[in-house]
Amino acid sequence: MANKIAHEHEIISSLDNDEFLNELMSFAENNPKFLKIVGKNKLKARNYVGLIKTKSGVLEIYPKVSKPSNEIMPRIDLSKAYELKDEMFKDCKERELNPKQLLLELLRTLQKSPFKKSLKATLKDEKMPLFEVFVKMFLEELFVLLNKGLMSDYIKIAENRTTLKGKLLFNENLKHNLIHKERFFTENDEYIIDNVINQTIKTTLFHLKKLSQNKKILKYLKTFDDISLIDIKKCEFSVKNKHYSYYENILLWCKLFLNGFSFTPFAGDNNAYALLFDMNRLFEDYVAFMFKKHNPNIKISTQLLKKHLIKDGQNERCLMRPDILIELKDKTIIADTKYKIINKLSNISQADLYQLFAYAIAFKVSEVWLIYPLFDGSLGYKTLEYNLDCFNTKIKLQILFAPLG
């Protein structure tokens, strides 16, 4: 099986396996949001990272960094860097980053994902294929769950019996037992492990068996021998019984893996499997996580406030929802994150500047931050001001570059 490593926004043109290239071209044709056709046998990665798995190979897409390294980089303490203060990140220095290591680090701060609670990957893991790293994390989570015990639940069972057990279903009983007076068609509740939640886990294992090389999957499938397989569309990913709240993370893993089958299929019988993450969302959640972690006494909210820019009679349009809201004693700051390489002021999108201005006016704040990742050659800390002769207030704009680690 072919394996290709690329980075976001990179042109992909040289693949040793023609069949693999054709499959990726087919995927791009049906899913241009994630992979773009830019010429004959030429593709371009978009701002999504992760993996696309086809019949003939795997394409792994990693974050774009200015100083990539194939070595596993030592983690650095960024607690001081993310403490809120004047001139944020001004003295931070860019360093070499391992793109795969960076992706795993960013995934651990992704909201509403299983990565937040999963065990940290080891150095050995970070040299494994990306998909196998995810499978290993899932199986580690499953091991913990099995030690706590599989969930049992009450399920309604309706069947023909030789004894009267539960509620007699008169219509069914007449239909099946008109000449069999010794039988009873009844319905009752039974407390069993073969419920939809455990069926969801088994279904996930069953599909992973076809995609992964991890031999432990077969071992865990045997543990679920008494549990039925179900259609992916019937799987459920939340538990209502608080006693089984420890299922929450394993079900997030199931949802992640099973959603990988939802991508538009190739033409013919070859189906795509993909696990892809929006790089802007990863960066936004990482910055918000780091701010909250290293400023526990400051109120920091993420995408909670929302207003509309335009009112059309009774209808409101153009939803505005800032990434991060920071409430200090003397002021409130709105911050917006963008995963872009910025090495001069002209690289900053006017749309980004207008967006921050609209936030400042709508939410009545006097300071806004535009946060980009810190890379080699980044523009560096800048304090600007919106030119507003028609307003009595001044709006301060800070261009900041956040370190990654």
PDB file of C-alpha atoms in Angstrom, residues 32-268:
ATOM      1  CA  PRO A  32     -13.352  19.652  -3.258  1.00  0.00           C
ATOM      2  CA  LYS A  33     -13.639  21.197   0.224  1.00  0.00           C
ATOM      3  CA  PHE A  34     -10.864  18.893   1.437  1.00  0.00           C
ATOM      4  CA  LEU A  35      -8.708  18.228  -1.630  1.00  0.00           C
ATOM      5  CA  LYS A  36      -8.589  20.343  -4.802  1.00  0.00           C
ATOM      6  CA  ILE A  37      -7.767  19.356  -8.389  1.00  0.00           C
ATOM      7  CA  VAL A  38      -5.402  22.019  -9.812  1.00  0.00           C
ATOM      8  CA  GLY A  39      -4.302  20.376 -13.070  1.00  0.00           C
ATOM      9  CA  LYS A  40      -3.817  17.094 -14.847  1.00  0.00           C
ATOM     10  CA  ASN A  41      -2.738  14.562 -12.200  1.00  0.00           C
ATOM     11  CA  LYS A  42      -2.195  17.478  -9.805  1.00  0.00           C
ATOM     12  CA  LEU A  43      -3.866  17.997  -6.441  1.00  0.00           C
ATOM     13  CA  LYS A  44      -3.642  20.645  -3.741  1.00  0.00           C
ATOM     14  CA  ALA A  45      -4.234  20.050  -0.042  1.00  0.00           C
ATOM     15  CA  ARG A  46      -6.649  22.512   1.541  1.00  0.00           C
ATOM     16  CA  ASN A  47      -6.674  23.783   5.115  1.00  0.00           C
ATOM     17  CA  TYR A  48      -7.665  20.343   6.461  1.00  0.00           C
ATOM     18  CA  VAL A  49      -5.195  17.984   8.124  1.00  0.00           C
ATOM     19  CA  GLY A  50      -5.435  14.294   8.938  1.00  0.00           C
ATOM     20  CA  LEU A  51      -5.639  11.374   6.536  1.00  0.00           C
ATOM     21  CA  ILE A  52      -7.412  10.052   3.454  1.00  0.00           C
ATOM     22  CA  LYS A  53      -7.338   6.267   3.100  1.00  0.00           C
ATOM     23  CA  THR A  54      -8.103   4.582  -0.225  1.00  0.00           C
ATOM     24  CA  LYS A  55      -7.904   1.036  -1.543  1.00  0.00           C
ATOM     25  CA  SER A  56      -4.339   1.605  -2.781  1.00  0.00           C
ATOM     26  CA  GLY A  57      -2.794   3.958  -0.249  1.00  0.00           C
ATOM     27  CA  VAL A  58      -2.960   6.545   2.527  1.00  0.00           C
ATOM     28  CA  LEU A  59      -2.413  10.291   2.197  1.00  0.00           C
ATOM     29  CA  GLU A  60      -1.390  11.911   5.488  1.00  0.00           C
ATOM     30  CA  ILE A  61      -1.754  15.710   5.611  1.00  0.00           C
ATOM     31  CA  TYR A  62       0.010  17.669   8.357  1.00  0.00           C
ATOM     32  CA  PRO A  63       0.050  21.324   9.458  1.00  0.00           C
ATOM     33  CA  LYS A  64       2.282  23.646   7.450  1.00  0.00           C
ATOM     34  CA  VAL A  65       5.179  24.979   9.531  1.00  0.00           C
ATOM     35  CA  SER A  66       8.102  27.200   8.564  1.00  0.00           C
ATOM     36  CA  LYS A  67      10.759  25.077  10.288  1.00  0.00           C
ATOM     37  CA  PRO A  68       9.717  21.434   9.845  1.00  0.00           C
ATOM     38  CA  SER A  69      11.698  18.688  11.528  1.00  0.00           C
ATOM     39  CA  ASN A  70      11.484  14.898  11.214  1.00  0.00           C
ATOM     40  CA  GLU A  71      12.894  14.509  14.710  1.00  0.00           C
ATOM     41  CA  ILE A  72      10.690  14.224  17.790  1.00  0.00           C
ATOM     42  CA  MET A  73      11.033  17.643  19.425  1.00  0.00           C
ATOM     43  CA  PRO A  74      11.216  18.081  23.207  1.00  0.00           C
ATOM     44  CA  ARG A  75       8.133  19.763  24.639  1.00  0.00           C
ATOM     45  CA  ILE A  76       8.658  23.255  26.017  1.00  0.00           C
ATOM     46  CA  ASP A  77       6.932  25.079  28.861  1.00  0.00           C
ATOM     47  CA  LEU A  78       4.625  27.711  27.373  1.00  0.00           C
ATOM     48  CA  SER A  79       2.914  28.658  30.630  1.00  0.00           C
ATOM     49  CA  LYS A  80       4.631  32.071  30.853  1.00  0.00           C
ATOM     50  CA  ALA A  81       3.984  32.808  27.179  1.00  0.00           C
ATOM     51  CA  TYR A  82       0.204  32.399  27.585  1.00  0.00           C
ATOM     52  CA  GLU A  83      -0.139  34.396  30.810  1.00  0.00           C
ATOM     53  CA  LEU A  84      -2.230  37.453  29.921  1.00  0.00           C
ATOM     54  CA  LYS A  85      -0.208  40.645  29.953  1.00  0.00           C
ATOM     55  CA  ASP A  86       0.606  43.699  27.861  1.00  0.00           C
ATOM     56  CA  GLU A  87       2.430  42.953  24.607  1.00  0.00           C
ATOM     57  CA  MET A  88       1.430  39.285  24.506  1.00  0.00           C
ATOM     58  CA  PHE A  89       3.940  36.868  22.912  1.00  0.00           C
ATOM     59  CA  LYS A  90       6.321  39.739  22.082  1.00  0.00           C
ATOM     60  CA  ASP A  91       9.443  37.951  23.349  1.00  0.00           C
ATOM     61  CA  CYS A  92       8.541  34.457  22.102  1.00  0.00           C
ATOM     62  CA  LYS A  93      10.905  32.794  19.651  1.00  0.00           C
ATOM     63  CA  GLU A  94       9.940  30.435  16.863  1.00  0.00           C
ATOM     64  CA  ARG A  95      11.445  26.956  16.957  1.00  0.00           C
ATOM     65  CA  GLU A  96      11.589  23.833  14.854  1.00  0.00           C
ATOM     66  CA  LEU A  97       8.376  21.811  14.890  1.00  0.00           C
ATOM     67  CA  ASN A  98       7.651  18.224  13.948  1.00  0.00           C
ATOM     68  CA  PRO A  99       4.398  18.526  11.919  1.00  0.00           C
ATOM     69  CA  LYS A 100       3.027  15.160  13.061  1.00  0.00           C
ATOM     70  CA  GLN A 101       3.884  15.849  16.680  1.00  0.00           C
ATOM     71  CA  LEU A 102       2.258  19.284  16.350  1.00  0.00           C
ATOM     72  CA  LEU A 103      -0.937  17.778  14.937  1.00  0.00           C
ATOM     73  CA  LEU A 104      -1.231  15.321  17.836  1.00  0.00           C
ATOM     74  CA  GLU A 105      -0.641  18.167  20.292  1.00  0.00           C
ATOM     75  CA  LEU A 106      -3.325  20.316  18.663  1.00  0.00           C
ATOM     76  CA  LEU A 107      -5.800  17.427  18.610  1.00  0.00           C
ATOM     77  CA  ARG A 108      -5.465  17.029  22.383  1.00  0.00           C
ATOM     78  CA  THR A 109      -7.018  20.475  22.852  1.00  0.00           C
ATOM     79  CA  LEU A 110      -9.799  20.029  20.272  1.00  0.00           C
ATOM     80  CA  GLN A 111     -13.210  20.596  21.854  1.00  0.00           C
ATOM     81  CA  LYS A 112     -15.859  17.842  21.680  1.00  0.00           C
ATOM     82  CA  SER A 113     -13.324  15.260  20.566  1.00  0.00           C
ATOM     83  CA  PRO A 114     -11.962  12.063  22.165  1.00  0.00           C
ATOM     84  CA  PHE A 115      -8.361  13.301  22.070  1.00  0.00           C
ATOM     85  CA  LYS A 116      -8.702  15.533  25.149  1.00  0.00           C
ATOM     86  CA  LYS A 117      -8.929  12.563  27.519  1.00  0.00           C
ATOM     87  CA  SER A 118      -6.793  10.061  25.653  1.00  0.00           C
ATOM     88  CA  LEU A 119      -3.358   9.038  26.846  1.00  0.00           C
ATOM     89  CA  LYS A 120      -0.463  11.009  25.428  1.00  0.00           C
ATOM     90  CA  ALA A 121       1.265   9.410  22.468  1.00  0.00           C
ATOM     91  CA  THR A 122       4.731   8.017  23.126  1.00  0.00           C
ATOM     92  CA  LEU A 123       7.772   8.585  20.953  1.00  0.00           C
ATOM     93  CA  LYS A 124       7.126   5.162  19.385  1.00  0.00           C
ATOM     94  CA  ASP A 125       3.534   6.161  18.588  1.00  0.00           C
ATOM     95  CA  GLU A 126       4.614   9.347  16.857  1.00  0.00           C
ATOM     96  CA  LYS A 127       6.619   7.240  14.372  1.00  0.00           C
ATOM     97  CA  MET A 128       3.600   5.042  13.571  1.00  0.00           C
ATOM     98  CA  PRO A 129       1.190   5.748  10.671  1.00  0.00           C
ATOM     99  CA  LEU A 130      -1.274   8.391  11.826  1.00  0.00           C
ATOM    100  CA  PHE A 131      -4.328   6.140  11.501  1.00  0.00           C
ATOM    101  CA  GLU A 132      -2.676   3.458  13.650  1.00  0.00           C
ATOM    102  CA  VAL A 133      -1.934   6.065  16.342  1.00  0.00           C
ATOM    103  CA  PHE A 134      -5.653   6.878  16.478  1.00  0.00           C
ATOM    104  CA  VAL A 135      -6.602   3.187  16.606  1.00  0.00           C
ATOM    105  CA  LYS A 136      -4.120   2.573  19.437  1.00  0.00           C
ATOM    106  CA  MET A 137      -5.597   5.469  21.450  1.00  0.00           C
ATOM    107  CA  PHE A 138      -9.108   4.090  20.894  1.00  0.00           C
ATOM    108  CA  LEU A 139      -8.120   0.590  22.054  1.00  0.00           C
ATOM    109  CA  GLU A 140      -6.404   2.005  25.158  1.00  0.00           C
ATOM    110  CA  GLU A 141      -9.643   3.796  26.007  1.00  0.00           C
ATOM    111  CA  LEU A 142     -11.601   0.596  25.389  1.00  0.00           C
ATOM    112  CA  PHE A 143      -9.285  -1.348  27.730  1.00  0.00           C
ATOM    113  CA  VAL A 144     -10.059   1.130  30.527  1.00  0.00           C
ATOM    114  CA  LEU A 145     -13.798   0.867  29.842  1.00  0.00           C
ATOM    115  CA  LEU A 146     -13.819  -2.944  29.906  1.00  0.00           C
ATOM    116  CA  ASN A 147     -12.097  -2.904  33.293  1.00  0.00           C
ATOM    117  CA  LYS A 148     -14.983  -0.787  34.600  1.00  0.00           C
ATOM    118  CA  GLY A 149     -17.581  -3.107  33.092  1.00  0.00           C
ATOM    119  CA  LEU A 150     -19.870  -3.175  30.077  1.00  0.00           C
ATOM    120  CA  MET A 151     -23.143  -1.326  30.389  1.00  0.00           C
ATOM    121  CA  SER A 152     -26.339  -3.339  30.797  1.00  0.00           C
ATOM    122  CA  ASP A 153     -29.680  -1.829  29.904  1.00  0.00           C
ATOM    123  CA  TYR A 154     -33.351  -2.752  29.857  1.00  0.00           C
ATOM    124  CA  ILE A 155     -34.446  -3.885  26.383  1.00  0.00           C
ATOM    125  CA  LYS A 156     -37.999  -4.809  25.370  1.00  0.00           C
ATOM    126  CA  ILE A 157     -38.116  -8.420  24.156  1.00  0.00           C
ATOM    127  CA  ALA A 158     -41.229  -9.673  22.348  1.00  0.00           C
ATOM    128  CA  GLU A 159     -41.392 -13.361  21.479  1.00  0.00           C
ATOM    129  CA  ASN A 160     -43.453 -16.542  21.552  1.00  0.00           C
ATOM    130  CA  ARG A 161     -42.926 -18.455  24.800  1.00  0.00           C
ATOM    131  CA  THR A 162     -44.100 -21.618  26.504  1.00  0.00           C
ATOM    132  CA  THR A 163     -44.579 -19.717  29.773  1.00  0.00           C
ATOM    133  CA  LEU A 164     -46.479 -16.532  30.520  1.00  0.00           C
ATOM    134  CA  LYS A 165     -43.731 -13.974  31.129  1.00  0.00           C
ATOM    135  CA  GLY A 166     -44.345 -10.216  31.009  1.00  0.00           C
ATOM    136  CA  LYS A 167     -47.246  -8.563  29.180  1.00  0.00           C
ATOM    137  CA  LEU A 168     -49.401 -10.656  26.853  1.00  0.00           C
ATOM    138  CA  LEU A 169     -49.644  -9.121  23.351  1.00  0.00           C
ATOM    139  CA  PHE A 170     -53.220 -10.122  22.408  1.00  0.00           C
ATOM    140  CA  ASN A 171     -53.074  -9.410  18.678  1.00  0.00           C
ATOM    141  CA  GLU A 172     -49.755 -11.215  18.217  1.00  0.00           C
ATOM    142  CA  ASN A 173     -50.923 -14.061  20.403  1.00  0.00           C
ATOM    143  CA  LEU A 174     -54.040 -14.588  18.267  1.00  0.00           C
ATOM    144  CA  LYS A 175     -51.945 -14.428  15.110  1.00  0.00           C
ATOM    145  CA  HIS A 176     -49.344 -16.998  16.199  1.00  0.00           C
ATOM    146  CA  ASN A 177     -51.080 -19.171  18.785  1.00  0.00           C
ATOM    147  CA  LEU A 178     -54.645 -19.709  17.621  1.00  0.00           C
ATOM    148  CA  ILE A 179     -54.125 -23.471  17.645  1.00  0.00           C
ATOM    149  CA  HIS A 180     -51.230 -23.478  20.149  1.00  0.00           C
ATOM    150  CA  LYS A 181     -52.966 -22.795  23.437  1.00  0.00           C
ATOM    151  CA  GLU A 182     -49.854 -23.868  25.347  1.00  0.00           C
ATOM    152  CA  ARG A 183     -47.882 -20.857  24.030  1.00  0.00           C
ATOM    153  CA  PHE A 184     -47.972 -17.140  24.845  1.00  0.00           C
ATOM    154  CA  PHE A 185     -46.748 -14.210  22.758  1.00  0.00           C
ATOM    155  CA  THR A 186     -45.502 -11.760  25.401  1.00  0.00           C
ATOM    156  CA  GLU A 187     -43.314  -8.730  25.848  1.00  0.00           C
ATOM    157  CA  ASN A 188     -41.033  -8.029  28.799  1.00  0.00           C
ATOM    158  CA  ASP A 189     -38.015  -5.927  29.768  1.00  0.00           C
ATOM    159  CA  GLU A 190     -34.695  -7.773  30.069  1.00  0.00           C
ATOM    160  CA  TYR A 191     -31.492  -6.388  31.563  1.00  0.00           C
ATOM    161  CA  ILE A 192     -28.828  -7.303  28.974  1.00  0.00           C
ATOM    162  CA  ILE A 193     -25.510  -6.062  27.578  1.00  0.00           C
ATOM    163  CA  ASP A 194     -26.689  -6.414  23.960  1.00  0.00           C
ATOM    164  CA  ASN A 195     -27.876  -2.799  23.780  1.00  0.00           C
ATOM    165  CA  VAL A 196     -27.364  -0.096  21.149  1.00  0.00           C
ATOM    166  CA  ILE A 197     -24.427   1.525  22.980  1.00  0.00           C
ATOM    167  CA  ASN A 198     -22.374  -1.683  23.163  1.00  0.00           C
ATOM    168  CA  GLN A 199     -23.505  -2.514  19.624  1.00  0.00           C
ATOM    169  CA  THR A 200     -22.042   0.834  18.502  1.00  0.00           C
ATOM    170  CA  ILE A 201     -18.655  -0.095  19.975  1.00  0.00           C
ATOM    171  CA  LYS A 202     -18.687  -3.547  18.362  1.00  0.00           C
ATOM    172  CA  THR A 203     -19.694  -2.034  15.011  1.00  0.00           C
ATOM    173  CA  THR A 204     -16.760   0.378  15.262  1.00  0.00           C
ATOM    174  CA  LEU A 205     -14.346  -2.492  16.005  1.00  0.00           C
ATOM    175  CA  PHE A 206     -15.776  -4.504  13.099  1.00  0.00           C
ATOM    176  CA  HIS A 207     -15.147  -1.683  10.602  1.00  0.00           C
ATOM    177  CA  LEU A 208     -11.710  -0.860  12.014  1.00  0.00           C
ATOM    178  CA  LYS A 209     -10.690  -4.492  11.504  1.00  0.00           C
ATOM    179  CA  LYS A 210     -10.939  -3.881   7.741  1.00  0.00           C
ATOM    180  CA  LEU A 211      -8.776  -0.743   7.873  1.00  0.00           C
ATOM    181  CA  SER A 212      -6.177  -1.270  10.603  1.00  0.00           C
ATOM    182  CA  GLN A 213      -3.199  -3.569  11.069  1.00  0.00           C
ATOM    183  CA  ASN A 214      -3.643  -3.620  14.859  1.00  0.00           C
ATOM    184  CA  LYS A 215      -4.097  -7.279  15.889  1.00  0.00           C
ATOM    185  CA  LYS A 216      -5.689  -6.335  19.222  1.00  0.00           C
ATOM    186  CA  ILE A 217      -8.922  -5.468  17.394  1.00  0.00           C
ATOM    187  CA  LEU A 218      -9.685  -9.203  16.914  1.00  0.00           C
ATOM    188  CA  LYS A 219      -9.041  -9.804  20.599  1.00  0.00           C
ATOM    189  CA  TYR A 220     -11.507  -7.101  21.608  1.00  0.00           C
ATOM    190  CA  LEU A 221     -14.101  -8.320  19.093  1.00  0.00           C
ATOM    191  CA  LYS A 222     -14.141 -11.667  20.924  1.00  0.00           C
ATOM    192  CA  THR A 223     -15.029  -9.786  24.110  1.00  0.00           C
ATOM    193  CA  PHE A 224     -18.140  -8.564  22.276  1.00  0.00           C
ATOM    194  CA  ASP A 225     -19.204 -12.033  21.021  1.00  0.00           C
ATOM    195  CA  ASP A 226     -22.590 -11.786  22.748  1.00  0.00           C
ATOM    196  CA  ILE A 227     -23.289  -8.351  21.286  1.00  0.00           C
ATOM    197  CA  SER A 228     -24.916  -7.757  17.888  1.00  0.00           C
ATOM    198  CA  LEU A 229     -23.599  -5.751  14.950  1.00  0.00           C
ATOM    199  CA  ILE A 230     -25.819  -2.924  13.697  1.00  0.00           C
ATOM    200  CA  ASP A 231     -25.946  -0.589  10.721  1.00  0.00           C
ATOM    201  CA  ILE A 232     -23.790   2.535  11.130  1.00  0.00           C
ATOM    202  CA  LYS A 233     -26.902   4.712  10.717  1.00  0.00           C
ATOM    203  CA  LYS A 234     -28.430   3.085  13.819  1.00  0.00           C
ATOM    204  CA  CYS A 235     -25.406   3.728  16.056  1.00  0.00           C
ATOM    205  CA  GLU A 236     -25.807   6.040  19.043  1.00  0.00           C
ATOM    206  CA  PHE A 237     -23.042   8.165  20.546  1.00  0.00           C
ATOM    207  CA  SER A 238     -24.378   9.345  23.909  1.00  0.00           C
ATOM    208  CA  VAL A 239     -25.385   7.646  27.156  1.00  0.00           C
ATOM    209  CA  LYS A 240     -28.372   8.915  29.143  1.00  0.00           C
ATOM    210  CA  ASN A 241     -27.617   6.877  32.274  1.00  0.00           C
ATOM    211  CA  LYS A 242     -25.210   8.958  34.415  1.00  0.00           C
ATOM    212  CA  HIS A 243     -23.962   5.759  36.052  1.00  0.00           C
ATOM    213  CA  TYR A 244     -22.240   4.964  32.746  1.00  0.00           C
ATOM    214  CA  SER A 245     -20.727   8.411  32.104  1.00  0.00           C
ATOM    215  CA  TYR A 246     -17.362   6.663  31.624  1.00  0.00           C
ATOM    216  CA  TYR A 247     -18.660   5.662  28.163  1.00  0.00           C
ATOM    217  CA  GLU A 248     -18.545   9.272  26.974  1.00  0.00           C
ATOM    218  CA  ASN A 249     -15.041   9.278  25.516  1.00  0.00           C
ATOM    219  CA  ILE A 250     -15.196   5.851  23.858  1.00  0.00           C
ATOM    220  CA  LEU A 251     -18.391   6.950  22.091  1.00  0.00           C
ATOM    221  CA  LEU A 252     -16.628  10.088  20.857  1.00  0.00           C
ATOM    222  CA  TRP A 253     -14.014   7.766  19.336  1.00  0.00           C
ATOM    223  CA  CYS A 254     -16.755   5.649  17.749  1.00  0.00           C
ATOM    224  CA  LYS A 255     -18.370   8.744  16.271  1.00  0.00           C
ATOM    225  CA  LEU A 256     -15.018   9.947  14.918  1.00  0.00           C
ATOM    226  CA  PHE A 257     -14.190   6.618  13.252  1.00  0.00           C
ATOM    227  CA  LEU A 258     -17.669   5.883  11.894  1.00  0.00           C
ATOM    228  CA  ASN A 259     -18.066   9.408  10.512  1.00  0.00           C
ATOM    229  CA  GLY A 260     -14.955   8.654   8.456  1.00  0.00           C
ATOM    230  CA  PHE A 261     -17.179   6.494   6.245  1.00  0.00           C
ATOM    231  CA  SER A 262     -19.531   9.389   5.490  1.00  0.00           C
ATOM    232  CA  PHE A 263     -17.397  11.016   2.801  1.00  0.00           C
ATOM    233  CA  THR A 264     -18.723  11.039  -0.752  1.00  0.00           C
ATOM    234  CA  PRO A 265     -17.731   7.685  -2.267  1.00  0.00           C
ATOM    235  CA  PHE A 266     -15.554   7.253  -5.319  1.00  0.00           C
ATOM    236  CA  ALA A 267     -17.139   6.275  -8.604  1.00  0.00           C
ATOM    237  CA  GLY A 268     -17.660   2.517  -8.708  1.00  0.00           C
TER     238      GLY A 268
END
